[in-house]
Amino acid sequence: NILIKMLSGYKIKCRRLLLAFSPTLLSTINFLPSLSLTNNCPMIMGQCIKTVFIYSKPFWRNISINQTDQQGPCSNIFESNNPHALIGLILGDDAVFWSDKNEDELIQAIIKQYEILYNMNEIPMNTFVQYWTKENFSKGCYAAVYPPSSSSTWIDRRKALVDKRIWLASTEMALEWVGYIEGAIEAGQRFAQEISNSF
């Protein structure tokens, strides 16, 4: 049997275990006995901050964009229609940098970026900032990736993780749609069927 002990003190016994999170979080679990070295995850989690700036009107739609390179924190910018909003994504090293800064400083930097981009000085009605880098149950997003020259060590991780008793189902373990919710669903369904077949 497998015995799972939660930090709350709650305990669960099972014969099979399906873990539904990124492989990068394996190091946050104490396994007794320890996982073999072949189960050490070489992947690193992507880093992203998602920002949503809500405006009274979609002023950007009829404006010529003034941009030839990135002129602020956001690498990707796109609109949402309900409400009128600009969604800006801050990625990679920029996300790590801005995660340590004051949020007001970040908001002002994005306002300045949009001012340069759209030649407009519009102030948002409201702003939301999601620091995926600080989330306990993901430590980043969108998905974990392999650093160079490391993928061969985890090439068989789409199979059972430990002794055919513990599986890891996440978008990173998918056979298709890796990095998307569809990939996580595919991996979860496939491993659930494998677990059912293993009894």
mmCIF file of C-alpha atoms in Angstrom:
data_model
loop_
_atom_site.group_PDB
_atom_site.id
_atom_site.type_symbol
_atom_site.label_atom_id
_atom_site.label_comp_id
_atom_site.label_asym_id
_atom_site.label_seq_id
_atom_site.Cartn_x
_atom_site.Cartn_y
_atom_site.Cartn_z
ATOM 1 C CA ASN A 1 0.000 0.000 0.000
ATOM 2 C CA ILE A 2 0.898 3.651 -0.406
ATOM 3 C CA LEU A 3 0.434 5.891 2.633
ATOM 4 C CA ILE A 4 -0.023 9.598 1.989
ATOM 5 C CA LYS A 5 0.414 11.996 4.903
ATOM 6 C CA MET A 6 -0.837 15.538 4.413
ATOM 7 C CA LEU A 7 0.638 18.559 6.191
ATOM 8 C CA SER A 8 -2.727 18.873 7.936
ATOM 9 C CA GLY A 9 -2.211 15.423 9.471
ATOM 10 C CA TYR A 10 -4.833 13.775 7.263
ATOM 11 C CA LYS A 11 -3.795 10.327 5.973
ATOM 12 C CA ILE A 12 -4.845 8.339 2.915
ATOM 13 C CA LYS A 13 -4.020 4.732 2.032
ATOM 14 C CA CYS A 14 -4.166 3.534 -1.553
ATOM 15 C CA ARG A 15 -2.750 0.941 -3.921
ATOM 16 C CA ARG A 16 -2.242 3.330 -6.840
ATOM 17 C CA LEU A 17 -1.583 7.058 -6.855
ATOM 18 C CA LEU A 18 -2.178 9.546 -9.659
ATOM 19 C CA LEU A 19 -0.471 12.902 -9.081
ATOM 20 C CA ALA A 20 -2.008 15.688 -11.159
ATOM 21 C CA PHE A 21 0.552 18.488 -11.161
ATOM 22 C CA SER A 22 3.700 19.597 -12.939
ATOM 23 C CA PRO A 23 6.784 17.362 -12.615
ATOM 24 C CA THR A 24 8.677 20.351 -11.228
ATOM 25 C CA LEU A 25 6.653 20.035 -8.004
ATOM 26 C CA LEU A 26 7.892 16.500 -7.285
ATOM 27 C CA SER A 27 10.704 18.014 -5.235
ATOM 28 C CA THR A 28 8.131 19.523 -2.844
ATOM 29 C CA ILE A 29 7.014 16.037 -1.726
ATOM 30 C CA ASN A 30 8.935 13.918 0.769
ATOM 31 C CA PHE A 31 8.999 10.347 -0.565
ATOM 32 C CA LEU A 32 9.961 7.513 1.811
ATOM 33 C CA PRO A 33 11.867 5.683 0.517
ATOM 34 C CA SER A 34 13.303 8.430 -1.667
ATOM 35 C CA LEU A 35 12.698 8.423 -5.391
ATOM 36 C CA SER A 36 15.512 6.962 -7.447
ATOM 37 C CA LEU A 37 17.832 9.404 -9.182
ATOM 38 C CA THR A 38 16.206 8.535 -12.501
ATOM 39 C CA ASN A 39 13.041 10.177 -11.169
ATOM 40 C CA ASN A 40 14.751 13.511 -10.505
ATOM 41 C CA CYS A 41 12.961 15.978 -12.729
ATOM 42 C CA PRO A 42 15.253 17.962 -15.046
ATOM 43 C CA MET A 43 12.421 20.224 -16.184
ATOM 44 C CA ILE A 44 12.053 23.877 -15.244
ATOM 45 C CA MET A 45 8.783 25.756 -14.960
ATOM 46 C CA GLY A 46 8.079 28.600 -17.344
ATOM 47 C CA GLN A 47 7.683 32.018 -15.761
ATOM 48 C CA CYS A 48 4.794 34.380 -16.466
ATOM 49 C CA ILE A 49 2.886 37.288 -14.971
ATOM 50 C CA LYS A 50 -0.591 37.918 -16.389
ATOM 51 C CA THR A 51 -1.959 41.456 -16.238
ATOM 52 C CA VAL A 52 -5.471 42.671 -17.039
ATOM 53 C CA PHE A 53 -6.117 46.392 -17.519
ATOM 54 C CA ILE A 54 -9.818 47.295 -17.771
ATOM 55 C CA TYR A 55 -10.874 50.447 -19.641
ATOM 56 C CA SER A 56 -14.157 52.282 -20.215
ATOM 57 C CA LYS A 57 -13.819 51.869 -23.985
ATOM 58 C CA PRO A 58 -11.639 49.881 -26.431
ATOM 59 C CA PHE A 59 -9.540 52.890 -27.492
ATOM 60 C CA TRP A 60 -6.907 50.668 -29.138
ATOM 61 C CA ARG A 61 -9.094 49.364 -31.958
ATOM 62 C CA ASN A 62 -8.875 52.340 -34.313
ATOM 63 C CA ILE A 63 -5.311 53.392 -33.567
ATOM 64 C CA SER A 64 -2.165 52.664 -35.540
ATOM 65 C CA ILE A 65 0.226 50.779 -33.311
ATOM 66 C CA ASN A 66 3.562 52.477 -32.705
ATOM 67 C CA GLN A 67 5.903 49.599 -31.988
ATOM 68 C CA THR A 68 8.886 47.952 -33.606
ATOM 69 C CA ASP A 69 10.219 46.228 -30.488
ATOM 70 C CA GLN A 70 9.212 45.544 -26.910
ATOM 71 C CA GLN A 71 9.006 48.877 -25.079
ATOM 72 C CA GLY A 72 7.845 47.758 -21.655
ATOM 73 C CA PRO A 73 7.263 44.749 -19.406
ATOM 74 C CA CYS A 74 4.629 42.980 -21.557
ATOM 75 C CA SER A 75 5.828 40.654 -24.321
ATOM 76 C CA ASN A 76 2.368 39.611 -25.544
ATOM 77 C CA ILE A 77 -0.645 41.936 -25.554
ATOM 78 C CA PHE A 78 -4.172 41.069 -26.659
ATOM 79 C CA GLU A 79 -7.684 42.276 -25.984
ATOM 80 C CA SER A 80 -10.686 40.989 -24.110
ATOM 81 C CA ASN A 81 -14.136 42.223 -25.105
ATOM 82 C CA ASN A 82 -16.042 41.675 -21.894
ATOM 83 C CA PRO A 83 -15.145 43.946 -20.237
ATOM 84 C CA HIS A 84 -12.984 46.121 -22.500
ATOM 85 C CA ALA A 85 -9.527 45.103 -21.393
ATOM 86 C CA LEU A 86 -5.954 44.673 -22.493
ATOM 87 C CA ILE A 87 -4.300 41.486 -21.325
ATOM 88 C CA GLY A 88 -0.534 41.707 -21.100
ATOM 89 C CA LEU A 89 1.781 38.772 -20.482
ATOM 90 C CA ILE A 90 5.214 39.247 -18.939
ATOM 91 C CA LEU A 91 7.411 36.257 -19.716
ATOM 92 C CA GLY A 92 10.672 34.578 -18.743
ATOM 93 C CA ASP A 93 13.401 36.698 -17.173
ATOM 94 C CA ASP A 94 11.130 39.749 -17.289
ATOM 95 C CA ALA A 95 8.576 37.891 -15.148
ATOM 96 C CA VAL A 96 11.252 36.989 -12.611
ATOM 97 C CA PHE A 97 12.459 40.617 -12.569
ATOM 98 C CA TRP A 98 9.006 42.143 -12.083
ATOM 99 C CA SER A 99 7.969 39.558 -9.466
ATOM 100 C CA ASP A 100 10.389 41.245 -7.066
ATOM 101 C CA LYS A 101 9.192 44.778 -7.797
ATOM 102 C CA ASN A 102 6.431 46.831 -6.207
ATOM 103 C CA GLU A 103 3.124 46.215 -7.993
ATOM 104 C CA ASP A 104 2.423 49.944 -8.380
ATOM 105 C CA GLU A 105 5.761 50.277 -10.179
ATOM 106 C CA LEU A 106 4.770 47.460 -12.533
ATOM 107 C CA ILE A 107 1.358 48.999 -13.243
ATOM 108 C CA GLN A 108 2.926 52.376 -14.049
ATOM 109 C CA ALA A 109 5.454 50.706 -16.373
ATOM 110 C CA ILE A 110 2.629 48.972 -18.270
ATOM 111 C CA ILE A 111 0.583 52.191 -18.491
ATOM 112 C CA LYS A 112 3.670 53.846 -19.994
ATOM 113 C CA GLN A 113 4.135 50.927 -22.421
ATOM 114 C CA TYR A 114 0.524 51.206 -23.628
ATOM 115 C CA GLU A 115 0.869 54.993 -23.917
ATOM 116 C CA ILE A 116 3.861 54.548 -26.254
ATOM 117 C CA LEU A 117 2.244 51.663 -28.131
ATOM 118 C CA TYR A 118 -1.116 53.334 -28.808
ATOM 119 C CA ASN A 119 -0.147 57.043 -28.687
ATOM 120 C CA MET A 120 -2.838 57.490 -26.046
ATOM 121 C CA ASN A 121 -2.672 58.407 -22.380
ATOM 122 C CA GLU A 122 -5.579 56.301 -21.104
ATOM 123 C CA ILE A 123 -5.782 55.401 -17.422
ATOM 124 C CA PRO A 124 -7.341 51.987 -16.662
ATOM 125 C CA MET A 125 -10.487 51.784 -14.542
ATOM 126 C CA ASN A 126 -9.092 48.726 -12.791
ATOM 127 C CA THR A 127 -6.057 46.464 -12.929
ATOM 128 C CA PHE A 128 -5.378 42.852 -11.986
ATOM 129 C CA VAL A 129 -1.966 41.221 -11.719
ATOM 130 C CA GLN A 130 -1.538 37.436 -11.445
ATOM 131 C CA TYR A 131 1.969 36.411 -10.386
ATOM 132 C CA TRP A 132 2.143 32.807 -11.595
ATOM 133 C CA THR A 133 5.757 32.784 -10.391
ATOM 134 C CA LYS A 134 4.487 32.975 -6.787
ATOM 135 C CA GLU A 135 1.786 30.293 -6.973
ATOM 136 C CA ASN A 136 2.463 27.445 -4.521
ATOM 137 C CA PHE A 137 0.827 24.786 -6.676
ATOM 138 C CA SER A 138 2.467 25.685 -9.976
ATOM 139 C CA LYS A 139 5.517 27.899 -9.308
ATOM 140 C CA GLY A 140 5.024 29.403 -12.744
ATOM 141 C CA CYS A 141 3.305 28.755 -16.048
ATOM 142 C CA TYR A 142 2.364 27.832 -18.708
ATOM 143 C CA ALA A 143 4.154 24.535 -18.460
ATOM 144 C CA ALA A 144 7.478 23.000 -17.513
ATOM 145 C CA VAL A 145 10.097 22.728 -20.233
ATOM 146 C CA TYR A 146 13.293 20.761 -20.724
ATOM 147 C CA PRO A 147 16.585 22.631 -20.581
ATOM 148 C CA PRO A 148 19.037 21.738 -23.388
ATOM 149 C CA SER A 149 20.480 18.186 -23.329
ATOM 150 C CA SER A 150 18.196 16.945 -20.558
ATOM 151 C CA SER A 151 15.145 15.413 -22.229
ATOM 152 C CA SER A 152 16.682 11.960 -22.678
ATOM 153 C CA THR A 153 16.759 11.422 -18.904
ATOM 154 C CA TRP A 154 12.980 11.697 -18.708
ATOM 155 C CA ILE A 155 12.054 10.175 -22.049
ATOM 156 C CA ASP A 156 10.021 7.375 -20.414
ATOM 157 C CA ARG A 157 8.167 9.550 -17.921
ATOM 158 C CA ARG A 158 4.955 9.100 -19.855
ATOM 159 C CA LYS A 159 4.914 5.706 -18.172
ATOM 160 C CA ALA A 160 4.594 4.855 -14.475
ATOM 161 C CA LEU A 161 6.744 7.007 -12.249
ATOM 162 C CA VAL A 162 7.630 4.595 -9.446
ATOM 163 C CA ASP A 163 7.286 0.806 -9.435
ATOM 164 C CA LYS A 164 4.157 0.912 -11.601
ATOM 165 C CA ARG A 165 2.264 2.318 -8.616
ATOM 166 C CA ILE A 166 2.636 6.088 -8.890
ATOM 167 C CA TRP A 167 1.732 8.031 -12.036
ATOM 168 C CA LEU A 168 2.242 11.678 -12.823
ATOM 169 C CA ALA A 169 -0.476 13.193 -15.006
ATOM 170 C CA SER A 170 0.022 16.758 -16.172
ATOM 171 C CA THR A 171 0.089 18.636 -19.429
ATOM 172 C CA GLU A 172 3.840 17.954 -19.592
ATOM 173 C CA MET A 173 3.154 14.204 -19.666
ATOM 174 C CA ALA A 174 0.644 14.409 -22.512
ATOM 175 C CA LEU A 175 1.106 12.639 -25.839
ATOM 176 C CA GLU A 176 -0.510 15.609 -27.602
ATOM 177 C CA TRP A 177 -1.442 19.182 -26.727
ATOM 178 C CA VAL A 178 1.507 19.504 -24.338
ATOM 179 C CA GLY A 179 1.255 22.802 -22.476
ATOM 180 C CA TYR A 180 -2.527 23.092 -22.837
ATOM 181 C CA ILE A 181 -5.459 22.036 -20.634
ATOM 182 C CA GLU A 182 -6.343 19.479 -23.328
ATOM 183 C CA GLY A 183 -2.946 17.884 -22.735
ATOM 184 C CA ALA A 184 -3.577 17.624 -19.001
ATOM 185 C CA ILE A 185 -6.961 16.005 -19.669
ATOM 186 C CA GLU A 186 -5.437 13.561 -22.167
ATOM 187 C CA ALA A 187 -2.709 12.523 -19.715
ATOM 188 C CA GLY A 188 -5.165 12.188 -16.834
ATOM 189 C CA GLN A 189 -7.600 10.035 -18.799
ATOM 190 C CA ARG A 190 -4.837 7.857 -20.242
ATOM 191 C CA PHE A 191 -3.177 7.237 -16.879
ATOM 192 C CA ALA A 192 -6.523 6.633 -15.154
ATOM 193 C CA GLN A 193 -7.167 3.895 -17.722
ATOM 194 C CA GLU A 194 -3.675 2.464 -17.155
ATOM 195 C CA ILE A 195 -4.287 2.394 -13.412
ATOM 196 C CA SER A 196 -7.611 0.639 -13.939
ATOM 197 C CA ASN A 197 -5.908 -1.901 -16.200
ATOM 198 C CA SER A 198 -3.133 -2.523 -13.658
ATOM 199 C CA PHE A 199 -5.450 -4.157 -11.110
#
